[in-house]
Coordinates of C-alpha atoms in Angstrom, one line a residue:
Chain J
M47 CA 221.3 214.1 -131.4
P48 CA 223.3 214.6 -134.6
G49 CA 226.9 215.6 -133.9
I50 CA 226.6 218.6 -136.3
Y51 CA 224.4 220.3 -133.7
G52 CA 227.1 220.3 -131.1
M53 CA 229.7 221.8 -133.5
A54 CA 227.1 224.2 -134.8
A55 CA 226.3 225.4 -131.3
L56 CA 230.0 225.9 -130.6
T57 CA 230.6 227.6 -134.0
I58 CA 227.6 229.9 -133.8
S59 CA 228.4 230.9 -130.1
L60 CA 232.0 231.7 -131.0
A61 CA 231.0 233.5 -134.2
A62 CA 228.4 235.5 -132.4
I63 CA 230.9 236.6 -129.7
L64 CA 233.4 237.6 -132.3
C65 CA 230.8 239.4 -134.4
L66 CA 229.5 241.4 -131.5
T67 CA 233.0 242.3 -130.3
T68 CA 233.9 243.5 -133.8
L69 CA 230.7 245.5 -134.0
N70 CA 231.3 247.0 -130.6
R71 CA 234.8 248.1 -131.7
L72 CA 233.6 249.6 -134.9
T73 CA 230.5 251.3 -133.6
R74 CA 231.8 252.3 -130.2
S75 CA 229.5 249.8 -128.5
N76 CA 226.3 251.4 -130.0
R77 CA 223.7 248.7 -129.1
R78 CA 221.4 249.8 -131.9
Y79 CA 223.4 247.7 -134.3
Y80 CA 222.5 244.5 -132.4
A81 CA 219.0 244.9 -133.7
L82 CA 220.4 244.6 -137.2
V83 CA 222.1 241.3 -136.3
L84 CA 218.8 240.0 -135.1
V85 CA 217.1 241.2 -138.3
G86 CA 219.7 239.3 -140.3
L87 CA 219.3 236.0 -138.5
P88 CA 216.1 234.6 -140.2
L89 CA 217.0 236.0 -143.7
S90 CA 219.0 232.9 -144.8
F91 CA 216.1 230.6 -144.0
I92 CA 213.7 232.9 -145.8
V93 CA 215.7 233.3 -148.9
N94 CA 216.7 229.6 -149.2
R95 CA 213.3 228.2 -148.5
F96 CA 211.1 230.8 -150.3
V97 CA 213.3 232.2 -153.0
K98 CA 216.4 230.4 -154.1
T99 CA 215.2 226.8 -154.0
P100 CA 211.8 227.5 -155.7
A101 CA 213.6 229.7 -158.3
I102 CA 216.2 227.2 -159.3
A103 CA 213.7 224.3 -159.1
S104 CA 211.2 226.1 -161.4
L105 CA 214.0 226.9 -163.8
A106 CA 215.1 223.3 -163.9
E107 CA 211.5 222.1 -164.4
W108 CA 210.9 224.7 -167.2
A109 CA 214.1 223.7 -169.0
G110 CA 213.5 220.0 -168.4
T111 CA 216.9 219.5 -166.9
P112 CA 217.7 217.6 -163.7
L113 CA 218.2 219.7 -160.6
K114 CA 221.8 218.7 -160.2
L115 CA 225.1 220.5 -160.7
S116 CA 227.2 218.5 -163.2
L117 CA 229.0 219.0 -166.5
D118 CA 226.1 217.3 -168.3
A119 CA 223.8 220.2 -167.4
P120 CA 223.4 223.1 -169.9
W121 CA 226.1 225.9 -169.4
W122 CA 223.4 228.5 -168.7
F123 CA 221.9 226.3 -166.0
I124 CA 225.3 226.0 -164.3
I125 CA 225.7 229.8 -164.4
A126 CA 222.2 230.1 -162.9
I127 CA 223.1 227.8 -160.0
W128 CA 226.3 229.8 -159.5
L129 CA 224.6 233.2 -159.5
N130 CA 221.5 232.1 -157.5
A131 CA 223.0 232.7 -154.1
P132 CA 224.9 235.9 -154.8
I133 CA 221.9 237.6 -156.5
F134 CA 219.2 236.7 -154.0
E135 CA 221.3 236.6 -150.8
E136 CA 222.9 240.0 -151.3
A137 CA 219.4 241.4 -152.2
I138 CA 217.7 240.1 -149.1
K139 CA 220.5 241.2 -146.8
L140 CA 220.1 244.7 -148.3
L141 CA 216.3 244.7 -148.0
P142 CA 216.0 245.9 -144.4
M143 CA 218.0 249.0 -145.3
A144 CA 215.2 250.1 -147.6
L145 CA 212.9 250.5 -144.6
P146 CA 212.4 254.0 -143.3
V147 CA 213.5 252.9 -139.8
S148 CA 216.9 252.1 -141.2
R149 CA 217.5 255.6 -142.4
P150 CA 219.7 256.7 -139.5
F151 CA 222.2 253.9 -140.4
L152 CA 222.6 255.5 -143.9
R153 CA 223.5 259.0 -142.6
D154 CA 227.3 258.5 -143.0
A155 CA 229.9 256.0 -144.3
S156 CA 230.9 254.7 -140.8
A157 CA 227.2 254.0 -139.8
A158 CA 226.6 252.3 -143.2
L159 CA 229.6 250.1 -142.9
G160 CA 228.6 249.1 -139.4
A161 CA 225.0 248.4 -140.4
G162 CA 226.1 246.3 -143.4
L163 CA 228.4 244.3 -141.2
A164 CA 225.7 243.7 -138.6
L165 CA 223.1 242.6 -141.1
G166 CA 225.5 240.4 -143.0
M167 CA 227.0 238.8 -139.9
G168 CA 223.4 238.2 -138.6
F169 CA 222.7 236.5 -141.9
G170 CA 225.8 234.4 -141.6
L171 CA 224.9 233.2 -138.1
G172 CA 221.5 232.2 -139.3
E173 CA 222.9 230.5 -142.3
A174 CA 225.2 228.4 -140.1
A175 CA 222.2 227.2 -138.2
Y176 CA 220.2 226.5 -141.4
L177 CA 223.1 224.6 -142.9
A178 CA 223.6 222.6 -139.7
Y179 CA 219.9 221.6 -139.8
G180 CA 220.3 220.5 -143.5
I181 CA 223.4 218.4 -142.6
A182 CA 221.5 216.8 -139.7
Q183 CA 218.8 215.6 -142.1
N184 CA 221.4 213.8 -144.2
P185 CA 221.7 210.1 -143.1
A186 CA 225.3 210.1 -144.4
Y187 CA 226.3 212.7 -141.8
N188 CA 223.9 212.6 -138.9
Q189 CA 225.6 209.8 -137.1
L190 CA 229.1 211.3 -137.2
P191 CA 230.6 212.7 -133.9
W192 CA 230.7 216.5 -133.4
Y193 CA 234.4 216.8 -133.8
T194 CA 234.4 215.6 -137.4
F195 CA 232.7 218.8 -138.4
T196 CA 235.8 221.1 -137.9
G197 CA 235.6 222.0 -141.6
F198 CA 232.1 223.3 -141.0
A199 CA 233.3 225.3 -138.0
T200 CA 236.2 226.9 -139.8
E201 CA 234.3 227.6 -143.0
R202 CA 231.3 229.1 -141.2
L203 CA 233.4 231.3 -138.9
I204 CA 235.1 232.8 -142.0
V205 CA 231.9 233.0 -144.1
T206 CA 229.9 234.7 -141.4
F207 CA 232.4 237.6 -141.5
A208 CA 232.5 237.4 -145.3
H209 CA 228.7 238.0 -145.4
G210 CA 229.3 241.0 -143.2
L211 CA 232.0 242.4 -145.4
M212 CA 229.9 242.0 -148.6
T213 CA 226.8 243.5 -147.1
S214 CA 228.8 246.5 -145.8
I215 CA 230.0 247.2 -149.3
A216 CA 226.4 247.1 -150.6
V217 CA 225.0 249.3 -147.8
L218 CA 227.8 251.7 -148.3
G219 CA 226.8 252.0 -151.9
L220 CA 223.2 252.6 -150.8
S221 CA 224.3 255.3 -148.3
N222 CA 226.1 257.3 -150.9
G223 CA 222.9 257.9 -152.9
K224 CA 220.9 256.4 -155.7
R225 CA 223.7 256.5 -158.2
T226 CA 225.9 254.2 -156.2
A227 CA 223.2 251.9 -154.8
V228 CA 223.2 249.5 -157.8
P229 CA 227.0 249.5 -158.2
G230 CA 227.3 248.8 -154.5
Y231 CA 224.9 245.9 -154.7
L232 CA 226.6 244.5 -157.9
A233 CA 230.0 244.8 -156.2
A234 CA 228.7 242.8 -153.2
A235 CA 227.0 240.2 -155.5
G236 CA 230.2 240.0 -157.7
I237 CA 232.4 239.3 -154.7
H238 CA 229.9 236.7 -153.5
A239 CA 229.9 235.1 -156.9
L240 CA 233.7 235.0 -156.9
I241 CA 233.7 233.4 -153.4
N242 CA 231.3 230.7 -154.6
L243 CA 233.2 230.0 -157.8
G244 CA 235.6 227.7 -156.1
P245 CA 232.9 225.5 -154.6
I246 CA 231.0 225.4 -157.9
L247 CA 234.1 224.3 -159.8
L248 CA 234.7 221.7 -157.0
A249 CA 231.2 220.4 -157.5
L250 CA 231.9 220.1 -161.2
K251 CA 235.1 218.2 -160.3
L252 CA 237.2 220.9 -162.1
L253 CA 239.1 221.9 -158.9
S254 CA 240.6 220.1 -156.0
P255 CA 239.1 220.8 -152.5
V256 CA 242.3 222.6 -151.3
I257 CA 242.4 224.9 -154.4
S258 CA 238.7 225.5 -154.1
S259 CA 238.9 226.7 -150.5
L260 CA 242.1 228.7 -151.1
A261 CA 240.4 230.5 -154.0
S262 CA 237.4 231.4 -151.9
Y263 CA 239.6 232.6 -149.0
I264 CA 241.6 234.8 -151.3
V265 CA 238.5 236.5 -152.5
I266 CA 237.3 237.0 -148.9
L267 CA 240.7 238.6 -148.1
F268 CA 240.1 240.9 -151.0
A269 CA 236.7 241.9 -149.7
F270 CA 238.3 242.5 -146.3
L271 CA 240.8 244.8 -147.8
I272 CA 238.1 246.8 -149.5
F273 CA 236.2 247.0 -146.2
Q274 CA 239.3 248.1 -144.4
K275 CA 240.0 250.8 -146.9
Q276 CA 236.5 252.1 -146.7
M277 CA 236.5 252.0 -142.9
R278 CA 239.8 253.9 -142.9
V279 CA 238.4 256.7 -145.0
A280 CA 235.2 256.9 -142.9
Q281 CA 237.1 256.9 -139.6
K282 CA 239.5 259.6 -140.7
R283 CA 236.5 262.0 -140.7
D284 CA 235.6 261.0 -137.1
E285 CA 239.1 261.5 -135.7
R286 CA 238.7 265.2 -135.1
G287 CA 236.8 264.5 -131.9
S288 CA 239.2 262.1 -130.4
R289 CA 240.5 262.9 -126.9
E290 CA 244.2 263.3 -126.1
V291 CA 246.0 264.1 -122.8
V292 CA 249.6 265.2 -123.2
Y293 CA 251.5 264.5 -120.0
F294 CA 255.0 265.4 -121.2
E295 CA 256.5 266.6 -124.5
R296 CA 259.9 268.0 -125.5
Chain R
M233 CA 269.9 254.6 -105.5
T234 CA 266.2 254.8 -106.2
A235 CA 264.0 251.8 -105.4
N236 CA 262.4 249.8 -108.2
K237 CA 258.7 250.4 -108.8
I238 CA 256.4 247.9 -110.4
F239 CA 253.1 249.0 -112.0
K240 CA 250.4 246.5 -113.0
P241 CA 248.2 247.1 -116.1
R242 CA 244.5 248.0 -116.0
P243 CA 242.4 244.9 -115.6
S244 CA 240.8 243.4 -118.7
T245 CA 239.4 240.2 -120.1
G246 CA 241.7 240.2 -123.1
W247 CA 243.1 236.8 -122.0
V248 CA 239.6 235.3 -122.5
W249 CA 239.8 236.0 -126.2
A250 CA 243.3 234.6 -126.7
G251 CA 242.3 231.6 -124.6
A252 CA 239.1 231.0 -126.5
I253 CA 240.8 231.2 -129.9
A254 CA 243.6 228.9 -128.6
I255 CA 241.1 226.3 -127.5
I256 CA 239.2 226.4 -130.8
L257 CA 242.4 226.1 -132.8
L258 CA 243.8 223.3 -130.6
T259 CA 240.5 221.4 -130.6
S260 CA 240.2 221.8 -134.4
G261 CA 243.9 220.9 -135.0
F262 CA 244.0 217.9 -132.7
S263 CA 240.6 216.5 -133.8
M264 CA 241.8 216.7 -137.4
L265 CA 245.0 215.0 -136.4
I266 CA 243.1 212.2 -134.6
T267 CA 240.6 211.7 -137.5
S268 CA 242.9 212.0 -140.5
G269 CA 246.5 212.0 -139.3
F270 CA 249.4 213.9 -140.9
S271 CA 249.0 212.1 -144.2
G272 CA 245.4 213.3 -144.7
P273 CA 244.0 216.3 -146.6
F274 CA 244.1 218.5 -143.5
M275 CA 247.9 218.4 -143.1
I276 CA 248.4 222.1 -143.8
T277 CA 245.5 223.1 -141.5
I278 CA 246.9 220.9 -138.7
L279 CA 250.4 222.4 -139.1
L280 CA 248.9 225.9 -138.9
T281 CA 246.3 225.5 -136.2
I282 CA 248.2 223.6 -133.6
P283 CA 251.3 225.8 -133.4
L284 CA 249.2 229.0 -133.5
G285 CA 246.9 227.5 -130.8
L286 CA 250.0 226.8 -128.6
I287 CA 251.3 230.4 -129.1
L288 CA 247.9 231.8 -128.1
L289 CA 247.7 229.4 -125.1
L290 CA 251.1 230.8 -123.9
I291 CA 249.9 234.3 -124.3
T292 CA 246.8 233.4 -122.2
I293 CA 249.0 231.8 -119.5
F294 CA 251.4 234.7 -119.2
F295 CA 248.7 237.4 -119.2
P296 CA 248.9 238.0 -115.4
A297 CA 252.7 238.5 -115.8
M298 CA 252.2 241.7 -117.8
R299 CA 253.9 244.6 -115.9
Y300 CA 255.7 247.9 -116.1
E301 CA 258.8 248.2 -114.0
I302 CA 260.7 251.4 -113.4
E303 CA 264.3 250.3 -112.5
G304 CA 266.8 253.2 -112.0
R305 CA 266.8 255.1 -115.3
N306 CA 265.1 252.3 -117.2
L307 CA 261.5 251.5 -117.8
I308 CA 261.1 247.7 -118.4
I309 CA 257.9 246.6 -120.0
S310 CA 257.4 242.8 -119.9
Y311 CA 254.9 240.1 -120.6
G312 CA 256.4 237.1 -118.8
P313 CA 259.2 235.6 -120.8
L314 CA 257.4 236.3 -124.1
L315 CA 258.1 240.0 -124.3
R316 CA 260.6 242.5 -122.8
Y317 CA 261.1 246.1 -123.9
T318 CA 263.7 248.3 -122.1
I319 CA 263.3 252.0 -122.5
D320 CA 266.0 254.5 -121.3
I321 CA 263.8 257.1 -119.5
G322 CA 266.2 259.9 -120.6
Q323 CA 265.3 259.1 -124.2
I324 CA 261.6 259.7 -123.8
K325 CA 260.3 262.5 -126.0
S326 CA 256.7 262.5 -125.1
I327 CA 254.1 260.8 -122.9
R328 CA 250.5 261.1 -123.9
R329 CA 247.2 259.3 -123.5
R330 CA 245.0 258.9 -126.5
D331 CA 242.6 256.6 -128.3
L332 CA 244.0 254.7 -131.3
G333 CA 242.0 253.9 -134.4
I334 CA 241.5 250.3 -135.3
S335 CA 243.3 248.6 -138.2
P336 CA 241.9 245.1 -138.9
L337 CA 245.3 244.1 -140.2
S338 CA 246.8 244.4 -136.7
S339 CA 248.5 241.4 -135.5
F340 CA 248.3 240.4 -131.8
R341 CA 245.4 242.6 -130.9
F342 CA 242.2 241.4 -129.3
P343 CA 239.6 243.4 -127.3
G344 CA 241.4 244.0 -124.1
L345 CA 244.9 242.8 -125.2
A346 CA 247.5 244.2 -127.5
I347 CA 251.1 242.9 -127.5
F348 CA 254.1 243.0 -129.8
S349 CA 254.3 245.4 -132.7
V350 CA 250.9 246.6 -133.8
P351 CA 250.3 248.9 -136.8
Y352 CA 247.9 251.8 -136.2
R353 CA 246.7 253.9 -139.0
E354 CA 247.2 257.3 -137.5
I355 CA 250.6 256.9 -135.9
G356 CA 252.3 253.9 -137.5
T357 CA 253.6 250.8 -135.6
V358 CA 253.5 250.8 -131.9
K359 CA 255.2 248.3 -129.6
M360 CA 252.3 247.3 -127.4
C361 CA 252.1 245.7 -124.1
A362 CA 248.6 246.8 -123.0
T363 CA 245.3 245.5 -121.7
A364 CA 243.4 247.6 -124.3
A365 CA 243.6 247.6 -128.0
G366 CA 242.7 251.1 -128.8
T367 CA 241.1 253.0 -125.9
N368 CA 243.1 255.2 -123.5
I369 CA 246.5 254.0 -124.5
L370 CA 249.4 255.7 -122.8
L371 CA 251.9 256.3 -125.6
I372 CA 255.5 256.7 -124.7
E373 CA 257.6 257.9 -127.6
T374 CA 261.4 257.9 -127.9
E375 CA 263.4 259.1 -130.9
S376 CA 262.6 256.1 -133.0
I377 CA 260.1 253.9 -131.3
K378 CA 256.6 254.3 -129.9
Y379 CA 255.4 252.1 -127.0
G380 CA 251.7 251.6 -125.9
L381 CA 250.9 250.8 -122.3
T382 CA 247.9 250.8 -120.0
P383 CA 249.1 251.2 -116.4
E384 CA 246.3 250.8 -113.8
N385 CA 247.5 253.8 -111.8
E386 CA 248.4 256.0 -114.7
E387 CA 248.8 259.3 -112.8
E388 CA 251.3 257.7 -110.4
F389 CA 253.1 255.9 -113.2
V390 CA 253.6 259.1 -115.1
K391 CA 254.6 261.0 -112.0
E392 CA 257.2 258.4 -111.2
L393 CA 258.6 258.5 -114.8
R394 CA 258.8 262.3 -114.7
A395 CA 260.6 262.1 -111.3
R396 CA 263.2 259.7 -112.8
M397 CA 263.6 262.0 -115.8
Q398 CA 264.7 264.8 -113.5
Q399 CA 267.3 262.8 -111.6

C-alpha cells in the first residue's frame, strides 16, 4: 500500500477531530452542522473531476497550448490556471447554501459562519483524500514510506481550516442578502487566489519553496483574522443570554 | 491554624488534545529530522515542531497535577511544576461562575483545558488553570488580576473560600 495512504488516514482523522471540535465550540454542539461537513466531503472530487480539469483542458486545447504551467505558456493561460481553483472551488462550496433546506443556516451571522466553516472543512477533508489518491497514482511517490509525507500532513491540516474560513466569508455574504452575496463570494475567491499565488509562482520557478509556503500561510492568517472579527461581532449579539452566577462581590 | 484543603478540578479530556498535538508535532519533527537532518530545507520546521511538541507533552504529563489548594489565607492554584498562582484570599473582589466567549487567538486553550494567560474578548486576559476553555468557569477577581478555575466541588470550594475571608 502506498505510504501516502497511511499519512492521509492520520491527517484526515486528526483534521476531522479538530474540525468537529471547532464546530462544536462555535455552534454549541449543534449536530445539524455535521450534515454540512458530510455534504462538503465529495465536492472536491466533483469539482476537480467534472469541472476544473475539463475546463482547463478544453481551454488548453482551444488555444493550442500544452496543459502545463511554465513561463513558456501565454500569460492569460497562466492566469486561467491560477484562478481555476478559486473560482470553481469557492462556487461549489457555496452551492449547497442555495438549496431551500439550507435556509435556517442563513438566518443570522453566527449560523452562517458556522455553516460556511462546516462546508469548507468538509471540502478540505475530501480534498485531502482526493490529493492522497492522486499522489498514490504517481510512481515517483507511491513507494515512499508514510513518514516522508509530513509536508502533506502539515499543509492539509492548515488548508482544511483555510477552506472553512474562506467558505464562511462567502456564506456570511450570502446570509446578509443579495447585495452582499457576490462580494462575499468574490472575497472568498480572492483570498483563495492569494493563497494559491505562492504555489503558482513556485511552479513557475519564481519563488523558493519556503517563501511560497510562507506567503500562503500569511494569507491564511489574514483570512483567520477576518473570520475572527466577524465571529466576534456575531457572538456579541448572542451574549445577552449567557448565564452568570455571582457567589461573592464587593 | 486552619487545615489546608485541596480541591481537584472537574474531570475533562483536555489532556487528550494536548497529547495528540504533541504526538503529531514530535512525529513530524523527528521524521523530518531523520529524513533530512538539520541541514535540510525543513530546519525551521524542525526547530519549531520539536520544542513545541515537548512543551505540549509536558502539559499532558502534568495534567493530573492540576489542583486548587487553600492554605491559610492563600489560595494556591497549580499545574505541577509548570504553573503556580498564589492569591491572597483577602484581596479577592468577586467570585462568579460564567461562560466565556471564544477567541481563536487564545494561547494555551484546548477543548477541556486552559492554562496560563488566556485572552477572552468580554473580560480581557484571565490567568487560567481550568479543565474547560469557556464553559462554567469560576472567575476569581482581585484588584488587578482575574483567575479562571473549574473546581469539581464548586459549592464547597466557594464556601471554604468565603469562610477563610471571614477569618
